[in-house]
mmCIF file of C-alpha atoms and ligand atoms in Angstrom:
data_model
loop_
_atom_site.group_PDB
_atom_site.id
_atom_site.type_symbol
_atom_site.label_atom_id
_atom_site.label_comp_id
_atom_site.label_asym_id
_atom_site.label_seq_id
_atom_site.Cartn_x
_atom_site.Cartn_y
_atom_site.Cartn_z
ATOM 1 C CA MET A 1 25.146 94.403 133.526
ATOM 2 C CA ASP A 2 26.557 91.631 131.372
ATOM 3 C CA VAL A 3 26.420 91.988 127.602
ATOM 4 C CA ARG A 4 27.194 88.849 125.886
ATOM 5 C CA GLU A 5 26.559 86.696 122.532
ATOM 6 C CA ILE A 6 23.416 84.575 122.255
ATOM 7 C CA ASP A 7 23.248 80.922 120.572
ATOM 8 C CA GLY A 8 20.031 81.511 118.356
ATOM 9 C CA ALA A 9 20.192 77.646 118.481
ATOM 10 C CA ASP A 10 19.282 77.520 121.976
ATOM 11 C CA PRO A 11 15.704 77.002 121.895
ATOM 12 C CA GLU A 12 15.149 78.850 125.541
ATOM 13 C CA LEU A 13 17.308 81.892 124.623
ATOM 14 C CA ALA A 14 15.939 82.509 121.110
ATOM 15 C CA ARG A 15 12.330 82.293 122.797
ATOM 16 C CA ARG A 16 13.403 84.897 125.043
ATOM 17 C CA TYR A 17 15.078 87.119 122.359
ATOM 18 C CA TRP A 18 12.080 86.891 120.306
ATOM 19 C CA GLU A 19 9.612 87.676 123.035
ATOM 20 C CA LEU A 20 11.600 90.601 124.312
ATOM 21 C CA GLY A 21 11.962 92.061 120.786
ATOM 22 C CA ARG A 22 8.178 91.721 120.342
ATOM 23 C CA ALA A 23 7.325 93.685 123.775
ATOM 24 C CA SER A 24 9.728 96.272 122.330
ATOM 25 C CA GLU A 25 8.199 96.657 119.119
ATOM 26 C CA LEU A 26 4.724 96.321 119.993
ATOM 27 C CA ALA A 27 4.960 99.265 122.733
ATOM 28 C CA TYR A 28 5.918 101.908 119.642
ATOM 29 C CA ARG A 29 5.309 100.448 116.346
ATOM 30 C CA VAL A 30 1.851 101.983 115.059
ATOM 31 C CA PHE A 31 1.325 98.681 113.106
ATOM 32 C CA ASP A 32 2.288 95.144 114.016
ATOM 33 C CA SER A 33 4.838 93.736 111.639
ATOM 34 C CA TYR A 34 6.751 91.677 113.886
ATOM 35 C CA TRP A 35 8.106 88.152 112.771
ATOM 36 C CA PRO A 36 6.029 85.479 113.931
ATOM 37 C CA TRP A 37 7.669 82.773 116.407
ATOM 38 C CA GLN A 38 7.751 79.880 113.949
ATOM 39 C CA THR A 39 10.056 81.974 111.297
ATOM 40 C CA ALA A 40 12.073 83.618 113.828
ATOM 41 C CA GLU A 41 12.979 80.269 115.460
ATOM 42 C CA VAL A 42 14.239 78.710 112.268
ATOM 43 C CA SER A 43 16.035 82.070 111.279
ATOM 44 C CA LEU A 44 17.672 82.658 114.704
ATOM 45 C CA ARG A 45 18.671 79.098 114.567
ATOM 46 C CA GLU A 46 19.892 78.700 111.087
ATOM 47 C CA GLY A 47 20.727 82.036 110.037
ATOM 48 C CA ARG A 48 20.105 83.606 106.808
ATOM 49 C CA ALA A 49 21.945 82.421 103.352
ATOM 50 C CA GLY A 50 24.327 85.129 102.273
ATOM 51 C CA TRP A 51 24.585 87.018 105.738
ATOM 52 C CA GLU A 52 26.595 86.668 108.675
ATOM 53 C CA THR A 53 24.469 87.225 111.930
ATOM 54 C CA HIS A 54 25.368 88.012 115.603
ATOM 55 C CA LEU A 55 22.713 87.905 118.492
ATOM 56 C CA LEU A 56 23.519 89.472 121.813
ATOM 57 C CA GLY A 57 21.954 89.691 125.085
ATOM 58 C CA ALA A 58 22.162 92.305 127.824
ATOM 59 C CA PHE A 59 21.394 90.570 131.029
ATOM 60 C CA ASP A 60 20.901 91.748 134.861
ATOM 61 C CA GLY A 61 21.624 88.468 136.691
ATOM 62 C CA ASP A 62 19.323 86.081 134.821
ATOM 63 C CA ARG A 63 16.856 88.689 133.527
ATOM 64 C CA LEU A 64 17.358 89.362 129.923
ATOM 65 C CA ALA A 65 17.043 93.206 129.911
ATOM 66 C CA GLY A 66 17.671 94.028 126.093
ATOM 67 C CA VAL A 67 18.701 92.101 122.718
ATOM 68 C CA GLY A 68 20.805 93.200 120.034
ATOM 69 C CA MET A 69 21.719 91.849 116.391
ATOM 70 C CA LEU A 70 24.452 92.382 113.815
ATOM 71 C CA THR A 71 24.127 91.444 110.282
ATOM 72 C CA LEU A 72 26.921 91.543 107.776
ATOM 73 C CA PRO A 73 26.003 91.087 103.870
ATOM 74 C CA LEU A 74 28.459 88.703 102.423
ATOM 75 C CA LEU A 75 27.486 88.845 99.002
ATOM 76 C CA ASP A 76 28.003 92.418 98.146
ATOM 77 C CA ASN A 77 28.584 95.429 100.440
ATOM 78 C CA PRO A 78 31.497 94.494 102.322
ATOM 79 C CA HIS A 79 31.950 98.007 103.981
ATOM 80 C CA LEU A 80 28.450 97.878 105.653
ATOM 81 C CA ALA A 81 26.820 96.314 108.707
ATOM 82 C CA TYR A 82 23.228 96.477 109.990
ATOM 83 C CA LEU A 83 22.629 97.065 113.857
ATOM 84 C CA ASN A 84 19.219 96.308 115.599
ATOM 85 C CA VAL A 85 18.515 96.864 119.140
ATOM 86 C CA ASN A 86 15.668 96.450 121.638
ATOM 87 C CA VAL A 87 15.463 96.968 125.275
ATOM 88 C CA ASP A 88 12.623 95.791 127.317
ATOM 89 C CA PRO A 89 10.250 98.697 127.716
ATOM 90 C CA ALA A 90 10.275 98.147 131.626
ATOM 91 C CA TRP A 91 14.171 98.592 131.526
ATOM 92 C CA GLN A 92 14.710 101.402 129.026
ATOM 93 C CA ARG A 93 16.959 104.512 129.557
ATOM 94 C CA GLN A 94 19.044 102.710 131.716
ATOM 95 C CA GLY A 95 21.873 102.262 129.551
ATOM 96 C CA TYR A 96 21.280 98.932 128.148
ATOM 97 C CA GLY A 97 20.683 99.911 124.703
ATOM 98 C CA SER A 98 23.902 101.790 124.728
ATOM 99 C CA ALA A 99 26.108 98.781 125.848
ATOM 100 C CA LEU A 100 24.292 96.634 123.087
ATOM 101 C CA ALA A 101 24.842 99.095 120.357
ATOM 102 C CA SER A 102 28.641 99.893 121.432
ATOM 103 C CA GLN A 103 29.455 96.052 121.576
ATOM 104 C CA VAL A 104 27.424 95.138 118.269
ATOM 105 C CA GLU A 105 29.564 98.400 116.477
ATOM 106 C CA GLU A 106 32.777 96.727 118.133
ATOM 107 C CA LEU A 107 31.920 93.552 116.161
ATOM 108 C CA ALA A 108 31.548 95.074 113.245
ATOM 109 C CA ARG A 109 34.803 96.752 113.327
ATOM 110 C CA GLU A 110 36.537 93.789 113.992
ATOM 111 C CA ARG A 111 35.082 92.391 111.034
ATOM 112 C CA GLY A 112 36.489 95.342 108.932
ATOM 113 C CA ARG A 113 33.056 96.799 108.007
ATOM 114 C CA ARG A 114 33.116 100.478 108.088
ATOM 115 C CA VAL A 115 29.652 101.868 107.799
ATOM 116 C CA MET A 116 26.689 100.652 110.409
ATOM 117 C CA ALA A 117 23.003 101.270 109.042
ATOM 118 C CA CYS A 118 19.979 101.186 111.230
ATOM 119 C CA ASP A 119 16.035 101.614 110.847
ATOM 120 C CA ALA A 120 14.241 103.378 113.364
ATOM 121 C CA TYR A 121 10.196 104.105 113.135
ATOM 122 C CA ALA A 122 8.422 106.968 113.967
ATOM 123 C CA PRO A 123 4.573 108.163 113.613
ATOM 124 C CA PRO A 124 4.679 110.840 111.114
ATOM 125 C CA GLY A 125 5.660 114.031 112.797
ATOM 126 C CA GLU A 126 6.904 112.597 115.638
ATOM 127 C CA GLU A 127 10.043 111.195 117.377
ATOM 128 C CA THR A 128 10.679 108.003 119.177
ATOM 129 C CA ALA A 129 13.110 106.829 121.705
ATOM 130 C CA GLY A 130 14.915 104.701 118.952
ATOM 131 C CA LEU A 131 15.205 107.628 116.559
ATOM 132 C CA ARG A 132 16.416 109.834 119.502
ATOM 133 C CA PHE A 133 18.725 106.941 120.750
ATOM 134 C CA LEU A 134 20.181 106.879 117.222
ATOM 135 C CA LEU A 135 20.908 110.407 116.780
ATOM 136 C CA ALA A 136 22.180 110.326 120.502
ATOM 137 C CA HIS A 137 24.827 107.998 119.064
ATOM 138 C CA GLY A 138 26.018 109.545 116.270
ATOM 139 C CA TYR A 139 23.974 108.201 113.637
ATOM 140 C CA THR A 140 22.348 110.441 110.582
ATOM 141 C CA VAL A 141 19.244 110.377 108.622
ATOM 142 C CA GLY A 142 20.275 109.096 105.149
ATOM 143 C CA LEU A 143 16.827 108.331 103.757
ATOM 144 C CA GLU A 144 13.200 108.603 105.026
ATOM 145 C CA ASP A 145 10.719 106.355 103.800
ATOM 146 C CA ALA A 146 6.880 106.616 104.441
ATOM 147 C CA MET A 147 5.485 103.323 105.476
ATOM 148 C CA LYS A 148 1.844 102.838 104.155
ATOM 149 C CA VAL A 149 -0.703 100.063 104.521
ATOM 150 C CA VAL A 150 -3.345 99.423 102.132
ATOM 151 C CA GLU A 151 -6.994 97.576 103.087
ATOM 152 C CA LEU A 152 -7.526 94.945 100.398
ATOM 153 C CA ASP A 153 -11.255 94.382 100.831
ATOM 154 C CA ALA A 154 -12.078 97.958 100.838
ATOM 155 C CA THR A 155 -10.050 99.059 97.866
ATOM 156 C CA GLU A 156 -10.286 95.965 95.469
ATOM 157 C CA PRO A 157 -13.522 97.245 93.998
ATOM 158 C CA GLY A 158 -11.485 100.245 92.529
ATOM 159 C CA TRP A 159 -9.100 97.909 90.631
ATOM 160 C CA ALA A 160 -11.190 97.456 87.617
ATOM 161 C CA ALA A 161 -11.207 101.051 86.453
ATOM 162 C CA LEU A 162 -7.603 101.368 87.117
ATOM 163 C CA GLU A 163 -6.882 98.546 85.070
ATOM 164 C CA ALA A 164 -9.208 99.800 82.053
ATOM 165 C CA GLU A 165 -7.259 103.139 82.544
ATOM 166 C CA VAL A 166 -3.707 101.523 82.262
ATOM 167 C CA ALA A 167 -4.805 99.086 79.669
ATOM 168 C CA PRO A 168 -3.980 101.007 76.309
ATOM 169 C CA ARG A 169 -0.819 102.282 77.790
ATOM 170 C CA THR A 170 0.685 99.085 78.318
ATOM 171 C CA ALA A 171 -0.168 97.463 75.052
ATOM 172 C CA GLY A 172 2.837 95.795 73.603
ATOM 173 C CA TYR A 173 4.030 94.356 77.085
ATOM 174 C CA THR A 174 3.037 91.200 78.783
ATOM 175 C CA PHE A 175 2.761 90.164 82.416
ATOM 176 C CA VAL A 176 3.853 86.904 83.817
ATOM 177 C CA THR A 177 3.267 86.155 87.644
ATOM 178 C CA TRP A 178 4.604 83.241 89.632
ATOM 179 C CA ALA A 179 4.786 82.335 93.439
ATOM 180 C CA ASP A 180 7.734 81.542 95.559
ATOM 181 C CA VAL A 181 9.949 80.010 92.929
ATOM 182 C CA VAL A 182 11.411 82.301 89.673
ATOM 183 C CA PRO A 183 10.927 80.569 86.348
ATOM 184 C CA GLN A 184 14.084 79.281 85.309
ATOM 185 C CA GLU A 185 13.496 81.013 81.882
ATOM 186 C CA LEU A 186 13.098 84.323 83.803
ATOM 187 C CA LEU A 187 15.890 83.789 85.995
ATOM 188 C CA GLU A 188 18.605 85.458 84.475
ATOM 189 C CA ASP A 189 16.502 88.891 83.897
ATOM 190 C CA TYR A 190 15.333 88.402 87.411
ATOM 191 C CA CYS A 191 18.776 88.647 88.642
ATOM 192 C CA ARG A 192 19.701 91.784 86.565
ATOM 193 C CA LEU A 193 16.277 93.613 87.840
ATOM 194 C CA GLN A 194 17.592 92.824 91.400
ATOM 195 C CA GLU A 195 20.779 94.289 90.787
ATOM 196 C CA ALA A 196 19.169 97.475 89.023
ATOM 197 C CA PHE A 197 17.017 98.049 91.918
ATOM 198 C CA PHE A 198 19.735 99.114 94.096
ATOM 199 C CA GLU A 199 21.183 101.256 91.348
ATOM 200 C CA LEU A 200 17.662 102.921 90.368
ATOM 201 C CA ALA A 201 15.798 103.292 93.681
ATOM 202 C CA PRO A 202 16.423 106.503 95.455
ATOM 203 C CA LEU A 203 18.803 105.943 98.524
ATOM 204 C CA GLY A 204 19.162 109.176 99.771
ATOM 205 C CA GLU A 205 22.633 109.635 101.461
ATOM 206 C CA MET A 206 22.821 106.001 102.119
ATOM 207 C CA GLU A 207 25.970 104.422 101.442
ATOM 208 C CA ILE A 208 24.570 101.398 100.300
ATOM 209 C CA GLU A 209 26.081 99.495 96.842
ATOM 210 C CA PRO A 210 24.051 97.604 94.551
ATOM 211 C CA GLU A 211 23.574 94.013 95.513
ATOM 212 C CA VAL A 212 25.000 90.991 93.742
ATOM 213 C CA TRP A 213 22.546 88.365 92.317
ATOM 214 C CA ASP A 214 23.071 85.135 90.612
ATOM 215 C CA GLU A 215 20.951 81.948 90.451
ATOM 216 C CA ARG A 216 22.706 80.306 93.693
ATOM 217 C CA ARG A 217 21.577 83.424 95.596
ATOM 218 C CA VAL A 218 18.038 83.019 94.399
ATOM 219 C CA ARG A 219 17.785 79.570 95.005
ATOM 220 C CA GLU A 220 19.045 79.695 98.343
ATOM 221 C CA ARG A 221 16.703 82.385 99.178
ATOM 222 C CA GLU A 222 13.945 80.644 98.011
ATOM 223 C CA GLU A 223 14.902 77.325 100.076
ATOM 224 C CA SER A 224 15.178 79.417 103.266
ATOM 225 C CA ASN A 225 11.868 81.275 102.566
ATOM 226 C CA ARG A 226 10.474 77.634 102.336
ATOM 227 C CA ASN A 227 11.971 76.473 105.718
ATOM 228 C CA GLN A 228 10.804 79.628 107.514
ATOM 229 C CA GLY A 229 7.224 79.859 106.389
ATOM 230 C CA ARG A 230 7.731 82.467 104.036
ATOM 231 C CA GLN A 231 6.036 83.237 100.858
ATOM 232 C CA GLU A 232 6.103 85.215 97.476
ATOM 233 C CA VAL A 233 3.631 86.431 94.697
ATOM 234 C CA CYS A 234 5.717 88.104 91.874
ATOM 235 C CA THR A 235 4.827 89.670 88.641
ATOM 236 C CA ALA A 236 7.368 90.684 85.817
ATOM 237 C CA VAL A 237 6.695 92.820 82.845
ATOM 238 C CA LEU A 238 8.121 91.715 79.648
ATOM 239 C CA ALA A 239 8.664 93.954 76.465
ATOM 240 C CA ALA A 240 8.126 92.889 73.086
ATOM 241 C CA ASP A 241 11.396 91.086 72.682
ATOM 242 C CA GLY A 242 10.593 89.057 75.650
ATOM 243 C CA SER A 243 13.202 90.862 77.960
ATOM 244 C CA MET A 244 12.283 91.561 81.670
ATOM 245 C CA VAL A 245 11.409 95.614 82.116
ATOM 246 C CA GLY A 246 9.695 95.609 85.218
ATOM 247 C CA LEU A 247 9.066 93.649 88.555
ATOM 248 C CA THR A 248 7.070 93.897 91.686
ATOM 249 C CA GLU A 249 7.280 91.490 94.486
ATOM 250 C CA VAL A 250 4.814 90.953 97.576
ATOM 251 C CA ALA A 251 6.348 88.741 100.878
ATOM 252 C CA LEU A 252 3.738 86.687 102.704
ATOM 253 C CA ASN A 253 4.145 84.590 105.941
ATOM 254 C CA ARG A 254 2.263 81.421 106.276
ATOM 255 C CA HIS A 255 2.186 81.972 109.919
ATOM 256 C CA ALA A 256 0.810 85.479 109.858
ATOM 257 C CA PRO A 257 -1.743 85.019 106.708
ATOM 258 C CA HIS A 258 -3.488 88.169 107.329
ATOM 259 C CA ARG A 259 -0.836 90.610 106.165
ATOM 260 C CA GLY A 260 1.619 90.989 103.224
ATOM 261 C CA PHE A 261 4.556 93.389 102.682
ATOM 262 C CA GLN A 262 4.433 94.767 99.256
ATOM 263 C CA SER A 263 8.373 95.179 98.844
ATOM 264 C CA GLY A 264 10.137 96.181 95.708
ATOM 265 C CA THR A 265 8.605 97.269 92.626
ATOM 266 C CA LEU A 266 10.953 98.489 89.623
ATOM 267 C CA VAL A 267 10.308 99.482 85.923
ATOM 268 C CA LEU A 268 13.551 100.123 84.048
ATOM 269 C CA PRO A 269 13.734 103.826 83.000
ATOM 270 C CA GLU A 270 13.681 103.153 79.062
ATOM 271 C CA HIS A 271 10.306 101.827 79.822
ATOM 272 C CA ARG A 272 8.774 104.374 82.004
ATOM 273 C CA GLY A 273 6.070 106.526 81.109
ATOM 274 C CA HIS A 274 3.655 103.587 80.056
ATOM 275 C CA ALA A 275 1.812 103.007 83.323
ATOM 276 C CA LEU A 276 3.737 99.927 83.998
ATOM 277 C CA GLY A 277 4.345 100.595 87.363
ATOM 278 C CA LEU A 278 0.651 100.882 88.286
ATOM 279 C CA ALA A 279 -0.167 98.076 86.088
ATOM 280 C CA VAL A 280 2.275 95.342 87.327
ATOM 281 C CA LYS A 281 1.040 96.438 90.744
ATOM 282 C CA LEU A 282 -2.306 95.836 89.919
ATOM 283 C CA ARG A 283 -1.539 92.591 88.347
ATOM 284 C CA ASN A 284 0.205 91.429 91.339
ATOM 285 C CA HIS A 285 -2.476 92.401 93.902
ATOM 286 C CA ARG A 286 -5.158 90.364 91.886
ATOM 287 C CA GLU A 287 -2.599 87.438 91.908
ATOM 288 C CA LEU A 288 -2.454 87.973 95.410
ATOM 289 C CA ARG A 289 -6.282 88.146 95.987
ATOM 290 C CA SER A 290 -6.662 84.697 93.969
ATOM 291 C CA ARG A 291 -3.726 82.852 95.775
ATOM 292 C CA PHE A 292 -4.021 84.187 99.377
ATOM 293 C CA PRO A 293 -7.655 85.330 100.019
ATOM 294 C CA GLN A 294 -6.791 85.518 103.848
ATOM 295 C CA CYS A 295 -4.269 88.433 103.312
ATOM 296 C CA ARG A 296 -6.305 91.522 104.236
ATOM 297 C CA ILE A 297 -3.705 94.206 104.308
ATOM 298 C CA LEU A 298 -0.441 95.012 102.667
ATOM 299 C CA VAL A 299 2.356 96.991 103.953
ATOM 300 C CA THR A 300 4.892 99.135 102.102
ATOM 301 C CA GLY A 301 7.608 101.342 102.340
ATOM 302 C CA ASN A 302 9.003 103.814 99.912
ATOM 303 C CA ALA A 303 11.372 106.857 99.920
ATOM 304 C CA GLY A 304 9.391 110.111 100.259
ATOM 305 C CA ILE A 305 11.495 111.550 97.404
ATOM 306 C CA ASN A 306 10.432 108.804 95.097
ATOM 307 C CA LEU A 307 7.320 110.842 93.468
ATOM 308 C CA ALA A 308 6.196 108.055 90.865
ATOM 309 C CA MET A 309 5.980 105.263 93.129
ATOM 310 C CA ASN A 310 4.183 107.342 95.905
ATOM 311 C CA ALA A 311 1.735 108.487 93.084
ATOM 312 C CA VAL A 312 0.985 104.883 91.993
ATOM 313 C CA ASN A 313 0.421 103.716 95.924
ATOM 314 C CA ASP A 314 -1.828 106.823 96.079
ATOM 315 C CA ARG A 315 -4.049 105.500 93.625
ATOM 316 C CA LEU A 316 -4.069 101.992 94.865
ATOM 317 C CA GLY A 317 -5.248 103.439 98.115
ATOM 318 C CA TYR A 318 -2.251 102.986 100.375
ATOM 319 C CA ARG A 319 -2.214 105.471 103.203
ATOM 320 C CA LEU A 320 0.562 106.676 105.272
ATOM 321 C CA VAL A 321 0.849 105.091 108.954
ATOM 322 C CA GLU A 322 4.505 105.654 110.100
ATOM 323 C CA ARG A 323 7.951 106.914 108.662
ATOM 324 C CA CYS A 324 10.933 104.737 108.776
ATOM 325 C CA LEU A 325 14.296 106.772 109.109
ATOM 326 C CA GLU A 326 17.297 104.824 107.532
ATOM 327 C CA LEU A 327 20.223 106.220 109.612
ATOM 328 C CA GLN A 328 23.975 105.255 109.241
ATOM 329 C CA LYS A 329 27.320 106.017 111.219
ATOM 330 C CA ASP A 330 30.725 105.559 110.213
ATOM 331 C CA LEU A 331 32.664 103.353 112.362
HETATM 332 C C1 COA B 401 16.141 102.457 121.499
HETATM 333 C C2 COA B 401 16.331 101.620 122.760
HETATM 334 C C3 COA B 401 17.306 100.415 122.302
HETATM 335 C C4 COA B 401 17.101 102.433 123.984
HETATM 336 O O1 COA B 401 17.331 101.610 124.786
HETATM 337 P P1 COA B 401 17.775 102.184 126.071
HETATM 338 O O2 COA B 401 18.420 100.936 127.029
HETATM 339 O O3 COA B 401 16.610 102.719 126.907
HETATM 340 O O4 COA B 401 19.051 103.222 125.766
HETATM 341 P P2 COA B 401 20.257 103.927 126.719
HETATM 342 O O5 COA B 401 19.552 103.858 128.190
HETATM 343 O O6 COA B 401 21.167 103.531 126.399
HETATM 344 O O7 COA B 401 19.989 105.560 126.274
HETATM 345 C C5 COA B 401 21.061 106.132 125.860
HETATM 346 C C6 COA B 401 20.967 107.543 125.240
HETATM 347 O O8 COA B 401 20.037 107.409 124.139
HETATM 348 C C7 COA B 401 18.736 108.562 123.966
HETATM 349 N N1 COA B 401 17.382 107.958 124.615
HETATM 350 C C8 COA B 401 17.213 106.695 124.531
HETATM 351 N N2 COA B 401 15.691 106.554 124.909
HETATM 352 C C9 COA B 401 15.472 108.034 124.767
HETATM 353 C C10 COA B 401 13.859 108.755 124.802
HETATM 354 N N3 COA B 401 12.934 108.055 125.043
HETATM 355 N N4 COA B 401 13.910 110.055 124.694
HETATM 356 C C11 COA B 401 14.989 110.494 124.389
HETATM 357 N N5 COA B 401 16.320 110.085 124.168
HETATM 358 C C12 COA B 401 16.371 108.922 124.382
HETATM 359 C C13 COA B 401 19.219 109.515 125.311
HETATM 360 O O9 COA B 401 20.114 110.332 124.927
HETATM 361 C C14 COA B 401 19.922 108.464 126.178
HETATM 362 O O10 COA B 401 21.080 109.055 127.029
HETATM 363 P P3 COA B 401 20.427 109.633 128.729
HETATM 364 O O11 COA B 401 19.287 108.400 129.125
HETATM 365 O O12 COA B 401 21.617 109.595 129.593
HETATM 366 O O13 COA B 401 19.772 110.823 128.146
HETATM 367 C C15 COA B 401 14.872 101.470 123.207
HETATM 368 O O14 COA B 401 14.428 102.748 123.471
HETATM 369 C C16 COA B 401 14.294 100.518 122.159
HETATM 370 O O15 COA B 401 14.280 99.295 122.439
HETATM 371 N N6 COA B 401 13.264 100.968 121.554
HETATM 372 C C17 COA B 401 12.447 100.393 120.530
HETATM 373 C C18 COA B 401 13.379 99.598 119.760
HETATM 374 C C19 COA B 401 14.122 100.750 118.638
HETATM 375 O O16 COA B 401 13.437 101.720 118.103
HETATM 376 N N7 COA B 401 15.623 100.380 118.492
HETATM 377 C C20 COA B 401 16.528 101.424 117.762
HETATM 378 C C21 COA B 401 16.688 101.075 116.254
HETATM 379 S S1 COA B 401 17.335 99.166 115.938
#
């Protein structure tokens, strides 16, 4: 067995890396959320703004048996590193995963990182190879997220009643929506809300510090989204004085237009209790339907301990499909 770094700019190796990851993921994920080749190809070649990425391959002769990825945040969280490992289903349980993980951990240590974080997915009430593998390697669960899916064709007819219900409670607030590019006049507030997200969202035991956002980070991310075919639909809540007090974002991909990812939703604590969480999501779901009618389903993940967000998602018809365990290990 030979474990070595892979050059993501090598088109043939990048394709093999993507294909192996896909075969591994499709074998155990309840829901296919694997990234499209057109996006992976650019991302593996160019990396991600604000992140240092290393790709590794475990080879048996010429045959690629497993792949690993180390990602290091460069703009915040200097103690943290992220691990991802996939082994070809036909080659599992032969030590390839362990060899990849230990090399990824070694690279992270060399770069001065102290905590390695990693996600493992499993059906509700079940364990998977990935979870057992990480537990066997000294990782502990810091947070459990419920992964949920909503079918938009089936649930849209119920939105009007929900909108009528929240309207009297959200009087005094306005909603602004946009796609892909954050309007310049909202940029400063948008950055503050992104930072607040990590202070306010339940993180369980995970040793993650708040992110640091500025205009450069936002614009570089938008440019990399454009290059990789990623798209976004966002809605912000503005208070009477014009300040942003809530935000929700859906991420889409033009190369997999049937699905979207409902990512962060936040309402600042002083403005909670006015049904703004449900209202802002309803507004964004409407915007999504008009801009991206091909999108049929949304996937989301939220912490089991986040009662407010779970209640909102239940009302929108999201149903549990699997769990995402966020694990970490002190290096
Ligand atoms: C997790 C994964 C990478 C492990 O790869 P692998 O090459 O099979 O792992 P190893 O052979 O090095 O296994 C090392 C140890 O992990 C544990 N383990 C791995 N697979 C397991 C399974 N299916 N059931 C129970 N324990 C398991 C065992 O303790 C194993 O040691 P043992 O074989 O001596 O009992 C592989 O199953 C995979 O690709 N899964 C899908 C992707 C994923 O979940 N990745 C992890 C999060 S990034």
